[in-house]
XYZ file of C-alpha atoms in Angstrom:
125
model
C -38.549 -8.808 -7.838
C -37.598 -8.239 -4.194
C -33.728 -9.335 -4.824
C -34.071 -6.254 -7.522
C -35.632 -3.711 -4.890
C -33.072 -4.977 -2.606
C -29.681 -4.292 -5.175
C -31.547 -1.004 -6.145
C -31.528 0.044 -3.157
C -27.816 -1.190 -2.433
C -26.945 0.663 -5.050
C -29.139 3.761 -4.556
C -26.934 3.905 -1.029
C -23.657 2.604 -2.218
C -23.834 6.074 -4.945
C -25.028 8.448 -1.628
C -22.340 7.640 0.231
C -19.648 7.683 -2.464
C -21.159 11.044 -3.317
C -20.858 11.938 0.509
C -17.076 10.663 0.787
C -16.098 12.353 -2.445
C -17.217 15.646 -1.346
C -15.431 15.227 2.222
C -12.431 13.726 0.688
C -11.901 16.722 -1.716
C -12.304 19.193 0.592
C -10.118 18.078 3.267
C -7.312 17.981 0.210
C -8.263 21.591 -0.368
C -8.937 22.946 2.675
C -8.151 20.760 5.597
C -4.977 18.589 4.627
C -4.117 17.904 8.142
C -7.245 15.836 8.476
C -7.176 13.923 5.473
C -5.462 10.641 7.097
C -8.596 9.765 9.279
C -10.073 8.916 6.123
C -7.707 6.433 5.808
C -7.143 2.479 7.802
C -4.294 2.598 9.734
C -2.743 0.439 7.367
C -4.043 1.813 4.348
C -1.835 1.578 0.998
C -2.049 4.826 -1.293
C -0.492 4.928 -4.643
C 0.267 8.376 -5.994
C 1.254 8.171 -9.881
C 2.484 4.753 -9.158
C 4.643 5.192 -5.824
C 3.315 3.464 -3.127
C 2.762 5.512 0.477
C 1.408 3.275 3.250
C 0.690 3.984 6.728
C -0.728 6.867 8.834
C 2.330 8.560 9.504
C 3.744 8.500 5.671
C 0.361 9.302 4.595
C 0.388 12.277 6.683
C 4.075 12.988 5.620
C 3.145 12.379 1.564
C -0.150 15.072 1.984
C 1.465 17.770 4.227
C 4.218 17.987 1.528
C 2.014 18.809 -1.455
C 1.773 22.355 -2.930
C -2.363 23.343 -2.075
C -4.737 22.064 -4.774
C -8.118 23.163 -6.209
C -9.634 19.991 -7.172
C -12.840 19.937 -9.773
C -14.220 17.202 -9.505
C -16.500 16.676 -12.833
C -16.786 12.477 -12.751
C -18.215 10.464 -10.357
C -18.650 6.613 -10.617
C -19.621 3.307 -7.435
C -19.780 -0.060 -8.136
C -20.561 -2.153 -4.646
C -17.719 -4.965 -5.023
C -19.366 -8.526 -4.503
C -18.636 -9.965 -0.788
C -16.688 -12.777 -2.231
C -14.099 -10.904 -3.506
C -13.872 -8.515 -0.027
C -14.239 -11.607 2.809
C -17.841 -10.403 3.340
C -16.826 -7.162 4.039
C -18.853 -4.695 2.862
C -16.889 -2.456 -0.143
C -17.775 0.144 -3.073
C -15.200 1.155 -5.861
C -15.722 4.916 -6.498
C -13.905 6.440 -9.282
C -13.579 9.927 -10.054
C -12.563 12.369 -12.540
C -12.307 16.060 -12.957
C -9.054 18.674 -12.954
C -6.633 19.606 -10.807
C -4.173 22.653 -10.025
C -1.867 22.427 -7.464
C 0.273 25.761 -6.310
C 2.940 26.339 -9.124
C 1.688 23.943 -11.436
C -1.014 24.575 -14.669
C -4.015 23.018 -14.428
C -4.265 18.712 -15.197
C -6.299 16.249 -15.794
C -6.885 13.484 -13.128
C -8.556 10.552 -12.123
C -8.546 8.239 -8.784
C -10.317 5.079 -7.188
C -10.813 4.287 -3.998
C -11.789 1.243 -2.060
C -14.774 2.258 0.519
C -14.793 -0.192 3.976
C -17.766 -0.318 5.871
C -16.274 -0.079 9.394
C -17.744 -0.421 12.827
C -16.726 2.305 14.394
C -17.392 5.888 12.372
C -14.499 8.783 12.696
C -16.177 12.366 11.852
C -13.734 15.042 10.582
């Protein structure tokens, strides 16, 4: 029963931090745009509605030119991916849901997933 403490509790984290990251991540969209790429690897790979944007500068580029947003968020889902599919690196899938209206725009569904990687050093916004 200890290997089923142990993923309980793996999982108990893995859905605290997700929680924590979604509720950064959202606001920094909202409120804070300009820090929204230190959430992001250097050579991190978004795709926006199927168009790929990679890289801190084009990252920075692709946020700074949306209209400003009111996101609501209203579904929140982790999975911690196995190691052998991540190199041993440790990796949650978070998926969320909710609305979103942008300046301009009426009001729209959405839904996104990210890839969470533990890394060694920690960047606060």
């Amino acid at each position: 029963t200890s290997v089923t403490v142990d993923f309980r509790t793996h999982v108990d984290q893995s859905c605290r931090y997700s929680e924590e990251f979604v509720n950064i991540y959202y606001d920094c969209m909202d409120k804070k745009r300009r820090n929204l790429t230190r959430l992001y690897l250097d050579k991190a790979t978004l795709v926006w509605n199927g168009n790929a944007v990679s890289g801190q500068d084009a990252l920075n580029e692709f946020f700074e030119s949306l209209p400003s947003s009111e996101f609501q968020l209203q579904t929140l889902d982790c999975q911690p991916v196995h190691e052998q599919a991540t190199q041993g690196q440790t990796t949650l899938l978070v998926v969320t849901g909710g609305t979103v209206k942008f300046e301009g725009n009426k009001q729209r569904f959405f839904n996104q997933n990210f890839l969470l990687t533990l890394q060694t050093e920690v960047q606060l916004i």
